[in-house]
Coordinates of C-alpha atoms in Angstrom, one line a residue:
X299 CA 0.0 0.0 0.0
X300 CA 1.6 3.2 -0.9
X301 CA 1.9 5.9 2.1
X302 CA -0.4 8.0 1.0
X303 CA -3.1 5.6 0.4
X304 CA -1.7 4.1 4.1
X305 CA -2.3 7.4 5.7
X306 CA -5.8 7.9 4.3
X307 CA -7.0 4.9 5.2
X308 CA -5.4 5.5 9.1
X309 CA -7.9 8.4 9.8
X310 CA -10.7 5.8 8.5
X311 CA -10.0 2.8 10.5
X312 CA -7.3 3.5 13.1
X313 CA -8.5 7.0 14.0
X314 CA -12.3 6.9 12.7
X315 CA -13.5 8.0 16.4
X316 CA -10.4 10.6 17.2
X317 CA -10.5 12.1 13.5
X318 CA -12.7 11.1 11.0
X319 CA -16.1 11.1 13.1
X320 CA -15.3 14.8 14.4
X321 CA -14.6 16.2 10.9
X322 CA -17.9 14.7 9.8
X323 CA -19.7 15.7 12.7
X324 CA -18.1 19.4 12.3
X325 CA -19.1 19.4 8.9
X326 CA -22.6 18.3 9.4
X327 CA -23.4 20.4 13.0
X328 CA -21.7 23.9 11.4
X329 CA -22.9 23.1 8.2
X330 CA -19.4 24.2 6.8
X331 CA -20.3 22.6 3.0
X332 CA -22.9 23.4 0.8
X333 CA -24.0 22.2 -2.5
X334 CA -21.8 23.5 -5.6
X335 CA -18.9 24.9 -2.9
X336 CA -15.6 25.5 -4.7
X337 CA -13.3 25.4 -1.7
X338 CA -9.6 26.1 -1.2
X339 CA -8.1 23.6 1.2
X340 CA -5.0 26.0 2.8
X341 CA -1.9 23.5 3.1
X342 CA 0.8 25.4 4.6
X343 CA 3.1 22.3 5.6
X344 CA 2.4 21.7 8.6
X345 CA 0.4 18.6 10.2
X346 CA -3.0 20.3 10.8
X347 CA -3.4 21.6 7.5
X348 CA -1.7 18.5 5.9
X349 CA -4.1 16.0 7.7
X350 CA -7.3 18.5 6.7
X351 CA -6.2 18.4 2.7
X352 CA -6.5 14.7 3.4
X353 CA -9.6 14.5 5.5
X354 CA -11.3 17.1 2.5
X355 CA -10.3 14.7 -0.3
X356 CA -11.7 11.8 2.1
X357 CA -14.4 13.7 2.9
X358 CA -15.5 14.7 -1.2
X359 CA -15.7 10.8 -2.3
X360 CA -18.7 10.1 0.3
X361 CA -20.3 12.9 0.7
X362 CA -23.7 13.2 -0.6
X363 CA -23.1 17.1 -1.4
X364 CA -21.2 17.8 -4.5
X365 CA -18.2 20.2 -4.1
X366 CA -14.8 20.8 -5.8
X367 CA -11.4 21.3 -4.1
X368 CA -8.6 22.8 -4.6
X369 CA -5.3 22.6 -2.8
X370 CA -3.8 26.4 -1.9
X371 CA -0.2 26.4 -0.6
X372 CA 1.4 29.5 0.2
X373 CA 5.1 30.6 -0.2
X374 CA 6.1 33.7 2.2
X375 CA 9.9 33.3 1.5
X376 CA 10.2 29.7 2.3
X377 CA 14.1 28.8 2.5
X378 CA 14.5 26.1 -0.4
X379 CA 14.9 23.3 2.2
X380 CA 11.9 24.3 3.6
X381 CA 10.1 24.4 0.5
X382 CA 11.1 21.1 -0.7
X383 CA 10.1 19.2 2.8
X384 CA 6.5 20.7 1.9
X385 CA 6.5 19.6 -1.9
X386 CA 7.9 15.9 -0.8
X387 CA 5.0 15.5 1.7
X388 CA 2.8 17.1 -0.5
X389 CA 3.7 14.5 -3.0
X390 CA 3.7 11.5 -0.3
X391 CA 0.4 11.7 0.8
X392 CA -1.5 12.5 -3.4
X393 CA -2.1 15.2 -2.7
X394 CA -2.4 18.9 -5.0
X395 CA -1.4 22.0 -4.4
X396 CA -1.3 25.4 -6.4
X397 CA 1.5 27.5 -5.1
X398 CA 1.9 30.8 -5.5
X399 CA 4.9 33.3 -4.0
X400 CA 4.8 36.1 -1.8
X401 CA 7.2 38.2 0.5
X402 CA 5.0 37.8 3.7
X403 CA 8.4 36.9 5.9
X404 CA 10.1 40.1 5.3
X405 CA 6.9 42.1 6.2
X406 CA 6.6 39.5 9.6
X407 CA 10.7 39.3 10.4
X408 CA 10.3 43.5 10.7
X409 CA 7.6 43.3 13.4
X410 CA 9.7 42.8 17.0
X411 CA 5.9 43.4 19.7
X412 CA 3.5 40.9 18.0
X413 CA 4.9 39.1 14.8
X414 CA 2.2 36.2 15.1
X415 CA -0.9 38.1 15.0
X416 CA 0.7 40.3 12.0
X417 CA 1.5 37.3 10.0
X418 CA -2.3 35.2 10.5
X419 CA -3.5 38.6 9.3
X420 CA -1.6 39.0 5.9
X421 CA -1.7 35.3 5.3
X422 CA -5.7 35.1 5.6
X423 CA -5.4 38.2 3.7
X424 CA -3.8 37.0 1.0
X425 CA -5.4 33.8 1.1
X426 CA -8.7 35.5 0.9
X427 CA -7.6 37.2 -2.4
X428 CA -5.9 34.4 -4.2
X429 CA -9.0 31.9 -3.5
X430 CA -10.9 34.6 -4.7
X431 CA -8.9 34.7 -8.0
X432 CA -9.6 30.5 -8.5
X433 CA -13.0 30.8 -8.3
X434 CA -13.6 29.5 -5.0
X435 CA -16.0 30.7 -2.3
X436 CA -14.3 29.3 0.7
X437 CA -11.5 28.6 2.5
X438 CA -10.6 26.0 4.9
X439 CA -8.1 26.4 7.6
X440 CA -6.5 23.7 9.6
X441 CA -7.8 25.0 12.9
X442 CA -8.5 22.5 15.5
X443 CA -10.3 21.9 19.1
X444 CA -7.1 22.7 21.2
X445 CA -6.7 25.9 18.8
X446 CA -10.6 27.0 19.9
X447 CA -10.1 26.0 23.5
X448 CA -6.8 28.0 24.2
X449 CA -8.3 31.1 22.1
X450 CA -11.2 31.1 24.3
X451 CA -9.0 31.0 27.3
X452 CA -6.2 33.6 26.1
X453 CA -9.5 35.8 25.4
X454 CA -10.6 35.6 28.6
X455 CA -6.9 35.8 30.8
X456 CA -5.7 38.8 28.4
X457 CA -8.4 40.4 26.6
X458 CA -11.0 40.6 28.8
X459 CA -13.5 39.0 26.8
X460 CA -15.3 36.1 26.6
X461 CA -14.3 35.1 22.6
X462 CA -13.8 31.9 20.8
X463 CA -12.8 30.6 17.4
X464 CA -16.1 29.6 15.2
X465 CA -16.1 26.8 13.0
X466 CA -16.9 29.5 10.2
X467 CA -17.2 33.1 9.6
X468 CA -18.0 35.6 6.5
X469 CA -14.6 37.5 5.2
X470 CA -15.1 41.3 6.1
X471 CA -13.5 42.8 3.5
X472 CA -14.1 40.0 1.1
X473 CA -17.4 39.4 -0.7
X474 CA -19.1 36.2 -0.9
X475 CA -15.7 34.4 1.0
X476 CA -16.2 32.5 4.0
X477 CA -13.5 30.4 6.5
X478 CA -14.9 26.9 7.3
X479 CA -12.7 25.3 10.2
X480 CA -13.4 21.2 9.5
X481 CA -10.6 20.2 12.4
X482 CA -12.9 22.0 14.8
X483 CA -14.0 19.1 17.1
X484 CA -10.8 17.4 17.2
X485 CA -8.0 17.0 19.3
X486 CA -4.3 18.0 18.9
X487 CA -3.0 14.9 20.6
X488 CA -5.4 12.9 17.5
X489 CA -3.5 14.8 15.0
X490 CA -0.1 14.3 16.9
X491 CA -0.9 10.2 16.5
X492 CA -2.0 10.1 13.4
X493 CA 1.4 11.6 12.0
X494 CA 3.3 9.4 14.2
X495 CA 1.7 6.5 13.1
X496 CA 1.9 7.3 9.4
X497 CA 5.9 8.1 10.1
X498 CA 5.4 11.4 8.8
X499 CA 7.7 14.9 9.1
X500 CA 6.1 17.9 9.1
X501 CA 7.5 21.8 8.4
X502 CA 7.2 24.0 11.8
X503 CA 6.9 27.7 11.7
X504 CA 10.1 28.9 9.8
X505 CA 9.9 32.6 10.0
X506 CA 12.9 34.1 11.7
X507 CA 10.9 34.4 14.7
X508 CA 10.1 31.0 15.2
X509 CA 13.5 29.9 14.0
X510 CA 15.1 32.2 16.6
X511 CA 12.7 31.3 19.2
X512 CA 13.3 27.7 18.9
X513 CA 17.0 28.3 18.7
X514 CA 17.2 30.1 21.9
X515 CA 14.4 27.6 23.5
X516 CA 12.2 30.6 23.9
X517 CA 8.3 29.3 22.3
X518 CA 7.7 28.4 25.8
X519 CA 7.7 32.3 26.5
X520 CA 4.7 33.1 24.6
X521 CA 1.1 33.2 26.3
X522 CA -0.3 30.7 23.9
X523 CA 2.2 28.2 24.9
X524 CA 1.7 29.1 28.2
X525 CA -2.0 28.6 28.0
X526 CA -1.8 25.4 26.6
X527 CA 0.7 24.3 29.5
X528 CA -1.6 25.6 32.1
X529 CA -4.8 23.5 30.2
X530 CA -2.7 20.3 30.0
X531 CA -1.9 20.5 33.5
X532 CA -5.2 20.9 34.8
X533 CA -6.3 17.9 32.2
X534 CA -3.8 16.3 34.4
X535 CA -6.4 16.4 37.1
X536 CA -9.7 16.6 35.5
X537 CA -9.9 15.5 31.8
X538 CA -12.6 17.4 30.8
X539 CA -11.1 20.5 31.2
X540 CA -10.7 21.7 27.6
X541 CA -14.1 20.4 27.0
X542 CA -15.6 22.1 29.5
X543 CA -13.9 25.3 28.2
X544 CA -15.1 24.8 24.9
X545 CA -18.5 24.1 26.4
X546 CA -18.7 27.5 27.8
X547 CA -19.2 29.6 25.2
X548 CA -21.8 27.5 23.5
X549 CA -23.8 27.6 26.9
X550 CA -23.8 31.2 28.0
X551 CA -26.8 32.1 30.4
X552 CA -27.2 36.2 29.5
X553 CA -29.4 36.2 32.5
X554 CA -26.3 35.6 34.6
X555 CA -23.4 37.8 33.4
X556 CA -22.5 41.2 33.8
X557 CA -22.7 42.4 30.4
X558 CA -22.7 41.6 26.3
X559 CA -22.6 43.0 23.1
X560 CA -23.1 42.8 19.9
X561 CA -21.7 44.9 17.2
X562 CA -21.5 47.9 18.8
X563 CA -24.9 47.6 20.9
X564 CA -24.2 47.1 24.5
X565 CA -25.7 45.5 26.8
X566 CA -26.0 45.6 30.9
X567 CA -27.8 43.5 33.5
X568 CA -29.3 46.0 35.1
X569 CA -31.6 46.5 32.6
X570 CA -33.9 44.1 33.5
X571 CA -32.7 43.8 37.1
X572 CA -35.9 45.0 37.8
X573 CA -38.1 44.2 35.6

């Protein structure tokens, strides 16, 4: 059996329950596909958006709606060893891609206070745009459970807010694009097994930043990591922590908070305090 067909059939069989029943189940619940959807499946080299190009192509032979796919890989100013790693697992696991090239790294490697958040903006940015330019109406982002669960918590601990990560969302500035997030309901750790069962290598972040960082063992500074350190310890304890967290902000009782808004209309309990 050739690795790719090998690592296909793993997230059928081996991990049906960890992966392949929660990206059906995210599909179906969020209603993230629609008939005639021409999506762009965002493979950036790494092992969440690598398993999702896999899961999609999975995903398009059963389904009883008809869509098209089309891989979307994006080159900020890869290093060629970098590049190549992608293509080779690209290639390893049948899937497609359509590459384009930008200069995305030497916009991100200026940024010194918050190089992360500047880069997720000018790569969905320029996803938006390109997807737009292929016809498609949608993109789909390897975002999963642990991703939703720590944003809902870094929202909370340093923002002040009570905000998650939805399974989908209409592009602002983009007309008729939309984000669909089909790794929503499962788990890092899946994702983490599946690769090591299917002996695959994955890219990691390779702007300078990331570079540096792991150079200098400093990715355990950031509040992300952090975050997910402080969740995995309290898993340690209780393990349905995360879900719990991720619970939360499907089950908020407005009759029992302080405030809320939406948009830019504000809202306060004492309004009806005395009603």
């Amino acid at each position: 059996m050739s690795a790719s067909n090998y690592a296909q059939k793993m997230i059928t069989t081996q991990f049906s329950r960890k992966i392949w029943n929660p990206v059906r189940k995210a599909v179906q619940d969020y209603q993230l596909i629609q008939p005639g959807d021409r999506i762009a499946v965002c493979i950036s080299g790494g092992k969440d958006s690598m398993l999702l190009a896999c899961a999609m192509q999975l995903l398009q032979r059963v389904s009883d709606i008809p869509f098209e796919l089309i891989g979307l890989s994006m080159d900020p100013g890869y290093a060629a060893d970098s590049h190549t790693q992608i293509e080779r697992n690209i290639q390893t696991l049948g899937l497609e891609t359509t590459w384009y090239q930008t200069k995305l790294f030497d916009s991100v490697n200026r940024e010194t206070d918050n190089p992360c958040f500047l880069c997720a903006r000018l790569r969905r940015g320029s996803l938006y745009t390109k997807a737009l330019e292929l016809g498609c109406n949608k993109i789909a982002l390897g975002h999963h459970f642990d991703d939703v669960v720590e944003t809902t918590l870094l929202s909370m601990l340093y923002g002040g807010q009570v905000q998650t990560m939805l399974p989908k969302l209409r592009a602002k500035n983009y007309a008729g694009m939309q984000v669909i997030r089909p790794l929503y309901l499962v788990r890092e750790r899946d994702i983490l097994a599946w690769r090591d069962a299917c002996a695959l290598t994955f890219l990691a972040c390779s702007c300078d930043f990331a570079a540096n960082a792991r150079k200098e063992n400093r990715l355990e500074s950031s509040k992300r990591y952090e975050v997910k350190q402080l969740i995995a310890r309290l898993e340690q304890q209780n393990d349905q922590v995360a879900k719990n967290i991720f619970n939360s902000v499907k089950n908020v009782n407005v009759d029992d908070i302080l405030g809320w808004h939406k948009g830019a209309e504000r809202h306060t309990f004492l309004e009806d305090y005395d009603a």
